[in-house]
Amino acid sequence: MFSITTGSSLDNSQVGTGISVIRKRNGEITDFDQNKIANAIYMALAATSKPDRNLAATLSGHVVTKLAEQGFTNAMPPSVEDIQDMVESTLIDKGYSEIAKAYIVYRHERRKVRNEKMKVLNLKTLDPVSKDFDISCLRVLASRYLFRNNKNEIVETPTQMFERVAILVGLGDMLYDSELFDKAGSSHRDVAEAESYLDKLDAFDCKFRIGQFHLNRWHFRALINHYVHLARKNQMKASFKELLTMLAGKRLDAYADKIQEYYNLMISQDFLPNSPTMMNAGGRLGQLSACFVLGMDDDMEHIMRSTSDAAMIFKSGGGVGINYSDLRQEGDIVASTSGVASGPVSFMNIINTVTEVVKQGGKRRGANMGIMEVWHPDIEKFITNKTEPGVLENFNVSVGIWEDFWEALVNGSEGSGAGDAYMLRSPKSKKPVKEVRAHNLIDMIAMSAWRSAEPGLIFFDQINKYNVFAKARQGPLRATNPCGEQSLYPYESCNLGSINLANLVKKQADGSYEFDWQRYEEVIRKTTRFLDNVIDVNLYPVPKIDEASKGSRRIGLGVMGVADLLYKLRIPYNSQEGYSLQSRLSEALTYYSMDESVALARSRGAFPLCSKSEYPEGRIPVAGYYEMPADRHSCEWDALISNIRQYGIRNVLTTTVAPTGTLSMIASCSNGMEPAFALVFEKRVTVGKFFYTNEIVKRALMEEGLYSDEMIEKIADNYGSLRGIPEIPQWMQDVFVTAMDIHWADHLMAQSVWQNWIGNAIAKTINMPYDVTAEDVKAAYLLAHEMGLKGITVYRDGSRQKQVLHMTSENAEKTFEVRPSRWVTDFVRSHITNQYISEQVDAALAIKPHDKEIVASGDDPDSAQQAPGHEDMLEERLCPTCKNGLVFVEGCCICIECGYSGCTSG
């Protein structure tokens, strides 16, 4: 790119013409910088394969001379357009017509992009963020995040959106100022005085500011609520009126730096909080969390209360997980009415209907996770319930697995005897109801997932293995949020955020990249504080959620851009180097976030239930600490544990790898820790078709002299993959892998590498080709449990009604076969000792002979019998908002055009 831009001043002795300022497109006057002209000309030279810094500097001098000759001065400064015109004429005058032509074409294209951005955002001039973000990012912001008026017109800019989020989060820091905060809780203040201001919010709209940042009425409301919460714990040294006096007197303006820091994290695309935070921060709803879990006890009063609470959560922008296992089975006698129970699935339909009619913040429907534990008498109906289209469309469903079932499955007889007998029990009395075979149940689950990608499995035994909170909450975790990555107790919530790892690289002199570990630590610490602040300034939809969330202060810091990072570093995703790097990234994420949480505990206090948890005993919720050899740890875990025992920790858990479909679009990076779903994918419009290409791959193809329209179409017709294309060098085929290039067992391995160190869990789709069997799906379950995963979502290509299009062209044909990596087969050989698991996994991972190459799923007769036809699925796989194709990643359907997501966090 080689447009003229404006920015900070440089030594204007370079100019020597008396011109030291220019006029921007919006009319503002800013400093003149000749270097920017030189850089623009250099880019033009480079675009025509003639890069020359010295020539660019010389030509920029000629441009400046021409500006002076045309009579431009500080009194009559040139505009950006004037300078660009001078660049064009100078290039032509000096005989560089080819470069001038390239520059003119680019300038025209940039003008078209600017006009399109202004149309999308309803702006007459572009704000700073709009200039930097590409059009795809802005479309997502416009469709989901920017505030609108009652005519549905956008009424804020992206800059204003990020500012309102940063201001709200910055308030969380301000009330912990040493002049205001009393950690010991010895200061008694009049809470009623502060609460009285809640009745006059409009009068204080934009009346106070922190530095240059004005507090709107909803910021002011959050300030009141945060103050009230701390004052009730006797932790406010100043009265509320004294606080306002300090604000008015600019005594707290130093916190403008914190606000700016949070703002910069977001606009640099280094970090983004979950969607509800960006939708609602500084707005009327004020609800900032993505994840909620509700309880559902077996009586109508509790069922209806949970339904009502779910509606409030949906309205505020969150998603809900509910474990329905405590509801009595279908057909059981209801003593109070002498009636017959309709069963848990019927009550799921009630929540499904509520979800359908309550839009989240007026923007989209909510999402649900419906869970039934494997011992429930209705488990067989639950497993098969979603195999038909149109059933419980607003739900993901998962079967909860416990140790007793796993024991019966892997150590029981495979014969017809009772060795694998498993007893289903009454939810009410816990008495036996029906005996089944564990193998029959797992086969049923595998077949259902093979057909429809549901249910998933949640391994409650693994989730609770290192659960440091069980003692404080008097029981195990039994539910997760809608995408399964966040386990929560009833009425707990969690706010999430993701760091863009692809941004945290340093370019070397030879053009290669290396990861910036120091910057990573800095970003982790800042974003841990960011998410902790969100808890304090959040307006929770239900009082019980407020209480439970502040009791545990659970946060979920995660990542996105992993695939793009590996592309930049030229490291294959499913290689030893790839797995080692991902392990180190995961370990650092949890270590530094927990270490920062300890620092917050020292200044602000530990989470209220910390003393009742297992932290004081030296336990931590990190499997890798216990299960990985100490010589493979990269961080000083023992020192951290010692500090936790001494000072406590601010947040019960700190890390989660959540879905980032929409957030990744805003950050212009790959989703979560997933491999890319395709390197090239096709988009059809009324005038024809065009292709999206991963920018990192595009640059590599250009460097290799392989970039052309024909090559891009060839890649699209190869399921968006480079694999098996003869012209593509082998190193590129190895590095630039897609989800379908990677064997499903390597998907499990990658998830396991992250799960070793992540406190909560991982949102990950285990992609399988169309021709796997239900036995392969079952083997994936067995291997997942052996690898220590907390849950698994399997997606067989072609299985879901909302069909993922890995093959992004009608001509798409898969011309390659995928095998498990050596790291997976080595794990199987060295770690799996159970005979049944070993036999099942070995059979699934065996390389099968093929007489011909694998082709598109429609050519497989078995697949054609089970999966819906192309025509039947066409409408179902389209985005309900913009009717473009949906893709299935991280357990969610997302739209790559408008940002629609079936999940709530990303």
PDB file of N, CA, C and O in Angstrom, residues 755-818:
ATOM      1  N   GLN A 755      -5.049 -27.777  26.701  1.00  0.00           N
ATOM      2  CA  GLN A 755      -5.796 -28.106  27.913  1.00  0.00           C
ATOM      3  C   GLN A 755      -4.888 -28.416  29.093  1.00  0.00           C
ATOM      4  O   GLN A 755      -5.265 -28.200  30.256  1.00  0.00           O
ATOM      5  N   ASN A 756      -3.683 -28.904  28.826  1.00  0.00           N
ATOM      6  CA  ASN A 756      -2.749 -29.184  29.922  1.00  0.00           C
ATOM      7  C   ASN A 756      -2.565 -27.990  30.850  1.00  0.00           C
ATOM      8  O   ASN A 756      -2.346 -28.152  32.048  1.00  0.00           O
ATOM      9  N   TRP A 757      -2.634 -26.782  30.263  1.00  0.00           N
ATOM     10  CA  TRP A 757      -2.288 -25.596  31.041  1.00  0.00           C
ATOM     11  C   TRP A 757      -3.448 -24.632  31.239  1.00  0.00           C
ATOM     12  O   TRP A 757      -3.331 -23.684  32.025  1.00  0.00           O
ATOM     13  N   ILE A 758      -4.559 -24.839  30.545  1.00  0.00           N
ATOM     14  CA  ILE A 758      -5.692 -23.916  30.659  1.00  0.00           C
ATOM     15  C   ILE A 758      -6.550 -24.300  31.857  1.00  0.00           C
ATOM     16  O   ILE A 758      -6.905 -25.470  32.039  1.00  0.00           O
ATOM     17  N   GLY A 759      -6.901 -23.312  32.687  1.00  0.00           N
ATOM     18  CA  GLY A 759      -7.654 -23.597  33.903  1.00  0.00           C
ATOM     19  C   GLY A 759      -9.051 -24.099  33.631  1.00  0.00           C
ATOM     20  O   GLY A 759      -9.516 -25.050  34.267  1.00  0.00           O
ATOM     21  N   ASN A 760      -9.757 -23.437  32.739  1.00  0.00           N
ATOM     22  CA  ASN A 760     -11.108 -23.870  32.395  1.00  0.00           C
ATOM     23  C   ASN A 760     -11.022 -24.884  31.260  1.00  0.00           C
ATOM     24  O   ASN A 760     -10.422 -25.917  31.430  1.00  0.00           O
ATOM     25  N   ALA A 761     -11.584 -24.622  30.103  1.00  0.00           N
ATOM     26  CA  ALA A 761     -11.520 -25.615  29.029  1.00  0.00           C
ATOM     27  C   ALA A 761     -11.337 -24.914  27.683  1.00  0.00           C
ATOM     28  O   ALA A 761     -11.056 -23.721  27.612  1.00  0.00           O
ATOM     29  N   ILE A 762     -11.523 -25.674  26.596  1.00  0.00           N
ATOM     30  CA  ILE A 762     -11.186 -25.238  25.243  1.00  0.00           C
ATOM     31  C   ILE A 762     -12.404 -25.378  24.342  1.00  0.00           C
ATOM     32  O   ILE A 762     -13.078 -26.411  24.362  1.00  0.00           O
ATOM     33  N   ALA A 763     -12.685 -24.335  23.557  1.00  0.00           N
ATOM     34  CA  ALA A 763     -13.671 -24.466  22.484  1.00  0.00           C
ATOM     35  C   ALA A 763     -12.927 -24.914  21.237  1.00  0.00           C
ATOM     36  O   ALA A 763     -12.120 -24.175  20.690  1.00  0.00           O
ATOM     37  N   LYS A 764     -13.183 -26.131  20.800  1.00  0.00           N
ATOM     38  CA  LYS A 764     -12.437 -26.687  19.667  1.00  0.00           C
ATOM     39  C   LYS A 764     -13.342 -27.653  18.916  1.00  0.00           C
ATOM     40  O   LYS A 764     -14.072 -28.428  19.530  1.00  0.00           O
ATOM     41  N   THR A 765     -13.306 -27.582  17.607  1.00  0.00           N
ATOM     42  CA  THR A 765     -14.018 -28.547  16.789  1.00  0.00           C
ATOM     43  C   THR A 765     -13.049 -29.615  16.309  1.00  0.00           C
ATOM     44  O   THR A 765     -12.003 -29.288  15.741  1.00  0.00           O
ATOM     45  N   ILE A 766     -13.380 -30.875  16.545  1.00  0.00           N
ATOM     46  CA  ILE A 766     -12.566 -31.977  16.045  1.00  0.00           C
ATOM     47  C   ILE A 766     -13.090 -32.330  14.661  1.00  0.00           C
ATOM     48  O   ILE A 766     -14.091 -33.020  14.505  1.00  0.00           O
ATOM     49  N   ASN A 767     -12.426 -31.788  13.651  1.00  0.00           N
ATOM     50  CA  ASN A 767     -12.875 -31.989  12.272  1.00  0.00           C
ATOM     51  C   ASN A 767     -12.552 -33.392  11.798  1.00  0.00           C
ATOM     52  O   ASN A 767     -11.423 -33.870  11.955  1.00  0.00           O
ATOM     53  N   MET A 768     -13.538 -34.020  11.187  1.00  0.00           N
ATOM     54  CA  MET A 768     -13.357 -35.360  10.621  1.00  0.00           C
ATOM     55  C   MET A 768     -13.826 -35.343   9.169  1.00  0.00           C
ATOM     56  O   MET A 768     -14.801 -34.659   8.845  1.00  0.00           O
ATOM     57  N   PRO A 769     -13.164 -36.089   8.294  1.00  0.00           N
ATOM     58  CA  PRO A 769     -13.639 -36.161   6.910  1.00  0.00           C
ATOM     59  C   PRO A 769     -14.942 -36.932   6.831  1.00  0.00           C
ATOM     60  O   PRO A 769     -15.324 -37.647   7.765  1.00  0.00           O
ATOM     61  N   TYR A 770     -15.630 -36.803   5.688  1.00  0.00           N
ATOM     62  CA  TYR A 770     -16.941 -37.424   5.525  1.00  0.00           C
ATOM     63  C   TYR A 770     -16.904 -38.939   5.665  1.00  0.00           C
ATOM     64  O   TYR A 770     -17.895 -39.575   6.050  1.00  0.00           O
ATOM     65  N   ASP A 771     -15.730 -39.587   5.348  1.00  0.00           N
ATOM     66  CA  ASP A 771     -15.709 -41.040   5.241  1.00  0.00           C
ATOM     67  C   ASP A 771     -15.294 -41.751   6.519  1.00  0.00           C
ATOM     68  O   ASP A 771     -15.047 -42.955   6.501  1.00  0.00           O
ATOM     69  N   VAL A 772     -15.216 -41.032   7.651  1.00  0.00           N
ATOM     70  CA  VAL A 772     -14.975 -41.744   8.908  1.00  0.00           C
ATOM     71  C   VAL A 772     -16.232 -42.517   9.290  1.00  0.00           C
ATOM     72  O   VAL A 772     -17.336 -42.221   8.822  1.00  0.00           O
ATOM     73  N   THR A 773     -16.066 -43.481  10.169  1.00  0.00           N
ATOM     74  CA  THR A 773     -17.184 -44.284  10.640  1.00  0.00           C
ATOM     75  C   THR A 773     -17.578 -43.866  12.050  1.00  0.00           C
ATOM     76  O   THR A 773     -16.843 -43.125  12.725  1.00  0.00           O
ATOM     77  N   ALA A 774     -18.697 -44.366  12.511  1.00  0.00           N
ATOM     78  CA  ALA A 774     -19.094 -44.121  13.899  1.00  0.00           C
ATOM     79  C   ALA A 774     -18.082 -44.730  14.859  1.00  0.00           C
ATOM     80  O   ALA A 774     -17.881 -44.225  15.975  1.00  0.00           O
ATOM     81  N   GLU A 775     -17.417 -45.812  14.451  1.00  0.00           N
ATOM     82  CA  GLU A 775     -16.366 -46.401  15.277  1.00  0.00           C
ATOM     83  C   GLU A 775     -15.190 -45.429  15.438  1.00  0.00           C
ATOM     84  O   GLU A 775     -14.560 -45.352  16.495  1.00  0.00           O
ATOM     85  N   ASP A 776     -14.899 -44.680  14.377  1.00  0.00           N
ATOM     86  CA  ASP A 776     -13.836 -43.667  14.476  1.00  0.00           C
ATOM     87  C   ASP A 776     -14.232 -42.576  15.467  1.00  0.00           C
ATOM     88  O   ASP A 776     -13.397 -42.086  16.237  1.00  0.00           O
ATOM     89  N   VAL A 777     -15.500 -42.194  15.439  1.00  0.00           N
ATOM     90  CA  VAL A 777     -15.984 -41.178  16.383  1.00  0.00           C
ATOM     91  C   VAL A 777     -15.825 -41.688  17.811  1.00  0.00           C
ATOM     92  O   VAL A 777     -15.362 -40.972  18.701  1.00  0.00           O
ATOM     93  N   LYS A 778     -16.201 -42.943  18.024  1.00  0.00           N
ATOM     94  CA  LYS A 778     -16.043 -43.526  19.368  1.00  0.00           C
ATOM     95  C   LYS A 778     -14.576 -43.554  19.782  1.00  0.00           C
ATOM     96  O   LYS A 778     -14.231 -43.243  20.931  1.00  0.00           O
ATOM     97  N   ALA A 779     -13.700 -43.889  18.859  1.00  0.00           N
ATOM     98  CA  ALA A 779     -12.271 -43.897  19.165  1.00  0.00           C
ATOM     99  C   ALA A 779     -11.788 -42.499  19.536  1.00  0.00           C
ATOM    100  O   ALA A 779     -10.925 -42.335  20.411  1.00  0.00           O
ATOM    101  N   ALA A 780     -12.357 -41.480  18.889  1.00  0.00           N
ATOM    102  CA  ALA A 780     -12.002 -40.101  19.229  1.00  0.00           C
ATOM    103  C   ALA A 780     -12.394 -39.787  20.660  1.00  0.00           C
ATOM    104  O   ALA A 780     -11.647 -39.115  21.392  1.00  0.00           O
ATOM    105  N   TYR A 781     -13.566 -40.280  21.088  1.00  0.00           N
ATOM    106  CA  TYR A 781     -13.979 -40.076  22.479  1.00  0.00           C
ATOM    107  C   TYR A 781     -12.984 -40.716  23.446  1.00  0.00           C
ATOM    108  O   TYR A 781     -12.583 -40.118  24.457  1.00  0.00           O
ATOM    109  N   LEU A 782     -12.603 -41.940  23.136  1.00  0.00           N
ATOM    110  CA  LEU A 782     -11.688 -42.668  24.018  1.00  0.00           C
ATOM    111  C   LEU A 782     -10.329 -41.981  24.091  1.00  0.00           C
ATOM    112  O   LEU A 782      -9.742 -41.829  25.168  1.00  0.00           O
ATOM    113  N   LEU A 783      -9.833 -41.547  22.931  1.00  0.00           N
ATOM    114  CA  LEU A 783      -8.538 -40.886  22.897  1.00  0.00           C
ATOM    115  C   LEU A 783      -8.599 -39.530  23.600  1.00  0.00           C
ATOM    116  O   LEU A 783      -7.663 -39.134  24.306  1.00  0.00           O
ATOM    117  N   ALA A 784      -9.718 -38.814  23.421  1.00  0.00           N
ATOM    118  CA  ALA A 784      -9.882 -37.503  24.071  1.00  0.00           C
ATOM    119  C   ALA A 784      -9.788 -37.630  25.581  1.00  0.00           C
ATOM    120  O   ALA A 784      -9.136 -36.833  26.259  1.00  0.00           O
ATOM    121  N   HIS A 785     -10.456 -38.626  26.134  1.00  0.00           N
ATOM    122  CA  HIS A 785     -10.423 -38.822  27.580  1.00  0.00           C
ATOM    123  C   HIS A 785      -9.020 -39.175  28.040  1.00  0.00           C
ATOM    124  O   HIS A 785      -8.542 -38.676  29.075  1.00  0.00           O
ATOM    125  N   GLU A 786      -8.329 -40.031  27.272  1.00  0.00           N
ATOM    126  CA  GLU A 786      -6.958 -40.403  27.626  1.00  0.00           C
ATOM    127  C   GLU A 786      -6.030 -39.191  27.590  1.00  0.00           C
ATOM    128  O   GLU A 786      -5.057 -39.118  28.343  1.00  0.00           O
ATOM    129  N   MET A 787      -6.315 -38.255  26.707  1.00  0.00           N
ATOM    130  CA  MET A 787      -5.470 -37.067  26.578  1.00  0.00           C
ATOM    131  C   MET A 787      -5.802 -35.991  27.610  1.00  0.00           C
ATOM    132  O   MET A 787      -5.164 -34.940  27.635  1.00  0.00           O
ATOM    133  N   GLY A 788      -6.825 -36.231  28.431  1.00  0.00           N
ATOM    134  CA  GLY A 788      -7.149 -35.292  29.497  1.00  0.00           C
ATOM    135  C   GLY A 788      -8.054 -34.149  29.093  1.00  0.00           C
ATOM    136  O   GLY A 788      -8.150 -33.146  29.809  1.00  0.00           O
ATOM    137  N   LEU A 789      -8.748 -34.291  27.962  1.00  0.00           N
ATOM    138  CA  LEU A 789      -9.661 -33.221  27.549  1.00  0.00           C
ATOM    139  C   LEU A 789     -10.857 -33.162  28.492  1.00  0.00           C
ATOM    140  O   LEU A 789     -11.262 -34.160  29.090  1.00  0.00           O
ATOM    141  N   LYS A 790     -11.440 -31.971  28.609  1.00  0.00           N
ATOM    142  CA  LYS A 790     -12.612 -31.789  29.473  1.00  0.00           C
ATOM    143  C   LYS A 790     -13.917 -31.916  28.711  1.00  0.00           C
ATOM    144  O   LYS A 790     -14.991 -31.971  29.312  1.00  0.00           O
ATOM    145  N   GLY A 791     -13.806 -31.948  27.400  1.00  0.00           N
ATOM    146  CA  GLY A 791     -14.986 -32.128  26.567  1.00  0.00           C
ATOM    147  C   GLY A 791     -14.561 -32.285  25.131  1.00  0.00           C
ATOM    148  O   GLY A 791     -13.415 -32.020  24.764  1.00  0.00           O
ATOM    149  N   ILE A 792     -15.494 -32.755  24.296  1.00  0.00           N
ATOM    150  CA  ILE A 792     -15.165 -32.963  22.886  1.00  0.00           C
ATOM    151  C   ILE A 792     -16.396 -32.712  22.029  1.00  0.00           C
ATOM    152  O   ILE A 792     -17.501 -33.158  22.347  1.00  0.00           O
ATOM    153  N   THR A 793     -16.190 -31.963  20.940  1.00  0.00           N
ATOM    154  CA  THR A 793     -17.211 -31.753  19.919  1.00  0.00           C
ATOM    155  C   THR A 793     -16.656 -32.280  18.609  1.00  0.00           C
ATOM    156  O   THR A 793     -15.627 -31.795  18.126  1.00  0.00           O
ATOM    157  N   VAL A 794     -17.321 -33.268  18.047  1.00  0.00           N
ATOM    158  CA  VAL A 794     -16.870 -33.885  16.796  1.00  0.00           C
ATOM    159  C   VAL A 794     -17.723 -33.357  15.651  1.00  0.00           C
ATOM    160  O   VAL A 794     -18.947 -33.294  15.747  1.00  0.00           O
ATOM    161  N   TYR A 795     -17.054 -32.972  14.568  1.00  0.00           N
ATOM    162  CA  TYR A 795     -17.795 -32.563  13.374  1.00  0.00           C
ATOM    163  C   TYR A 795     -17.299 -33.358  12.176  1.00  0.00           C
ATOM    164  O   TYR A 795     -16.164 -33.207  11.738  1.00  0.00           O
ATOM    165  N   ARG A 796     -18.163 -34.242  11.669  1.00  0.00           N
ATOM    166  CA  ARG A 796     -17.849 -34.985  10.440  1.00  0.00           C
ATOM    167  C   ARG A 796     -18.352 -34.174   9.258  1.00  0.00           C
ATOM    168  O   ARG A 796     -19.516 -33.783   9.211  1.00  0.00           O
ATOM    169  N   ASP A 797     -17.480 -33.904   8.312  1.00  0.00           N
ATOM    170  CA  ASP A 797     -17.842 -33.086   7.162  1.00  0.00           C
ATOM    171  C   ASP A 797     -19.070 -33.679   6.471  1.00  0.00           C
ATOM    172  O   ASP A 797     -19.087 -34.848   6.105  1.00  0.00           O
ATOM    173  N   GLY A 798     -20.096 -32.868   6.357  1.00  0.00           N
ATOM    174  CA  GLY A 798     -21.323 -33.318   5.716  1.00  0.00           C
ATOM    175  C   GLY A 798     -22.379 -33.787   6.677  1.00  0.00           C
ATOM    176  O   GLY A 798     -23.469 -34.191   6.259  1.00  0.00           O
ATOM    177  N   SER A 799     -22.121 -33.721   7.987  1.00  0.00           N
ATOM    178  CA  SER A 799     -23.042 -34.327   8.945  1.00  0.00           C
ATOM    179  C   SER A 799     -24.083 -33.374   9.490  1.00  0.00           C
ATOM    180  O   SER A 799     -25.114 -33.811   9.982  1.00  0.00           O
ATOM    181  N   ARG A 800     -23.820 -32.090   9.435  1.00  0.00           N
ATOM    182  CA  ARG A 800     -24.678 -31.142  10.137  1.00  0.00           C
ATOM    183  C   ARG A 800     -25.639 -30.485   9.169  1.00  0.00           C
ATOM    184  O   ARG A 800     -25.313 -30.205   8.026  1.00  0.00           O
ATOM    185  N   GLN A 801     -26.850 -30.206   9.681  1.00  0.00           N
ATOM    186  CA  GLN A 801     -27.806 -29.546   8.810  1.00  0.00           C
ATOM    187  C   GLN A 801     -27.305 -28.173   8.369  1.00  0.00           C
ATOM    188  O   GLN A 801     -27.445 -27.776   7.232  1.00  0.00           O
ATOM    189  N   LYS A 802     -26.714 -27.432   9.302  1.00  0.00           N
ATOM    190  CA  LYS A 802     -26.072 -26.167   8.938  1.00  0.00           C
ATOM    191  C   LYS A 802     -24.651 -26.517   8.512  1.00  0.00           C
ATOM    192  O   LYS A 802     -23.726 -26.519   9.290  1.00  0.00           O
ATOM    193  N   GLN A 803     -24.521 -26.835   7.255  1.00  0.00           N
ATOM    194  CA  GLN A 803     -23.347 -27.505   6.729  1.00  0.00           C
ATOM    195  C   GLN A 803     -22.146 -26.578   6.593  1.00  0.00           C
ATOM    196  O   GLN A 803     -22.248 -25.491   6.051  1.00  0.00           O
ATOM    197  N   VAL A 804     -21.031 -27.049   7.077  1.00  0.00           N
ATOM    198  CA  VAL A 804     -19.789 -26.305   6.861  1.00  0.00           C
ATOM    199  C   VAL A 804     -19.293 -26.544   5.452  1.00  0.00           C
ATOM    200  O   VAL A 804     -19.344 -27.651   4.951  1.00  0.00           O
ATOM    201  N   LEU A 805     -18.820 -25.501   4.796  1.00  0.00           N
ATOM    202  CA  LEU A 805     -18.281 -25.636   3.453  1.00  0.00           C
ATOM    203  C   LEU A 805     -16.756 -25.531   3.494  1.00  0.00           C
ATOM    204  O   LEU A 805     -16.193 -24.480   3.250  1.00  0.00           O
ATOM    205  N   HIS A 806     -16.098 -26.620   3.843  1.00  0.00           N
ATOM    206  CA  HIS A 806     -14.641 -26.628   3.694  1.00  0.00           C
ATOM    207  C   HIS A 806     -14.299 -26.624   2.217  1.00  0.00           C
ATOM    208  O   HIS A 806     -13.332 -26.042   1.790  1.00  0.00           O
ATOM    209  N   MET A 807     -15.098 -27.333   1.436  1.00  0.00           N
ATOM    210  CA  MET A 807     -14.928 -27.236  -0.016  1.00  0.00           C
ATOM    211  C   MET A 807     -15.737 -26.022  -0.434  1.00  0.00           C
ATOM    212  O   MET A 807     -16.959 -26.018  -0.367  1.00  0.00           O
ATOM    213  N   THR A 808     -15.069 -24.970  -0.856  1.00  0.00           N
ATOM    214  CA  THR A 808     -15.735 -23.690  -1.032  1.00  0.00           C
ATOM    215  C   THR A 808     -16.059 -23.390  -2.478  1.00  0.00           C
ATOM    216  O   THR A 808     -16.374 -22.275  -2.811  1.00  0.00           O
ATOM    217  N   SER A 809     -15.964 -24.359  -3.327  1.00  0.00           N
ATOM    218  CA  SER A 809     -16.361 -24.198  -4.713  1.00  0.00           C
ATOM    219  C   SER A 809     -17.219 -25.392  -5.097  1.00  0.00           C
ATOM    220  O   SER A 809     -17.080 -26.482  -4.555  1.00  0.00           O
ATOM    221  N   GLU A 810     -18.126 -25.187  -6.067  1.00  0.00           N
ATOM    222  CA  GLU A 810     -18.950 -26.316  -6.514  1.00  0.00           C
ATOM    223  C   GLU A 810     -18.082 -27.401  -7.159  1.00  0.00           C
ATOM    224  O   GLU A 810     -18.476 -28.554  -7.252  1.00  0.00           O
ATOM    225  N   ASN A 811     -16.897 -27.012  -7.616  1.00  0.00           N
ATOM    226  CA  ASN A 811     -15.994 -27.969  -8.250  1.00  0.00           C
ATOM    227  C   ASN A 811     -15.021 -28.598  -7.258  1.00  0.00           C
ATOM    228  O   ASN A 811     -14.104 -29.314  -7.654  1.00  0.00           O
ATOM    229  N   ALA A 812     -15.215 -28.309  -5.963  1.00  0.00           N
ATOM    230  CA  ALA A 812     -14.233 -28.731  -4.975  1.00  0.00           C
ATOM    231  C   ALA A 812     -14.072 -30.236  -4.945  1.00  0.00           C
ATOM    232  O   ALA A 812     -15.038 -30.991  -4.978  1.00  0.00           O
ATOM    233  N   GLU A 813     -12.827 -30.659  -4.893  1.00  0.00           N
ATOM    234  CA  GLU A 813     -12.520 -32.075  -4.824  1.00  0.00           C
ATOM    235  C   GLU A 813     -11.271 -32.260  -3.979  1.00  0.00           C
ATOM    236  O   GLU A 813     -10.255 -31.607  -4.205  1.00  0.00           O
ATOM    237  N   LYS A 814     -11.370 -33.140  -3.013  1.00  0.00           N
ATOM    238  CA  LYS A 814     -10.247 -33.372  -2.117  1.00  0.00           C
ATOM    239  C   LYS A 814      -9.308 -34.395  -2.757  1.00  0.00           C
ATOM    240  O   LYS A 814      -9.702 -35.534  -3.018  1.00  0.00           O
ATOM    241  N   THR A 815      -8.078 -33.970  -3.009  1.00  0.00           N
ATOM    242  CA  THR A 815      -7.142 -34.821  -3.761  1.00  0.00           C
ATOM    243  C   THR A 815      -6.005 -35.326  -2.883  1.00  0.00           C
ATOM    244  O   THR A 815      -4.929 -35.635  -3.384  1.00  0.00           O
ATOM    245  N   PHE A 816      -6.234 -35.410  -1.588  1.00  0.00           N
ATOM    246  CA  PHE A 816      -5.162 -35.823  -0.700  1.00  0.00           C
ATOM    247  C   PHE A 816      -5.740 -36.632   0.444  1.00  0.00           C
ATOM    248  O   PHE A 816      -6.919 -36.554   0.756  1.00  0.00           O
ATOM    249  N   GLU A 817      -4.879 -37.420   1.060  1.00  0.00           N
ATOM    250  CA  GLU A 817      -5.282 -38.232   2.210  1.00  0.00           C
ATOM    251  C   GLU A 817      -4.553 -37.733   3.442  1.00  0.00           C
ATOM    252  O   GLU A 817      -3.396 -37.309   3.367  1.00  0.00           O
ATOM    253  N   VAL A 818      -5.235 -37.787   4.586  1.00  0.00           N
ATOM    254  CA  VAL A 818      -4.676 -37.255   5.826  1.00  0.00           C
ATOM    255  C   VAL A 818      -4.380 -38.404   6.780  1.00  0.00           C
ATOM    256  O   VAL A 818      -5.213 -39.288   6.978  1.00  0.00           O
TER     257      VAL A 818
END
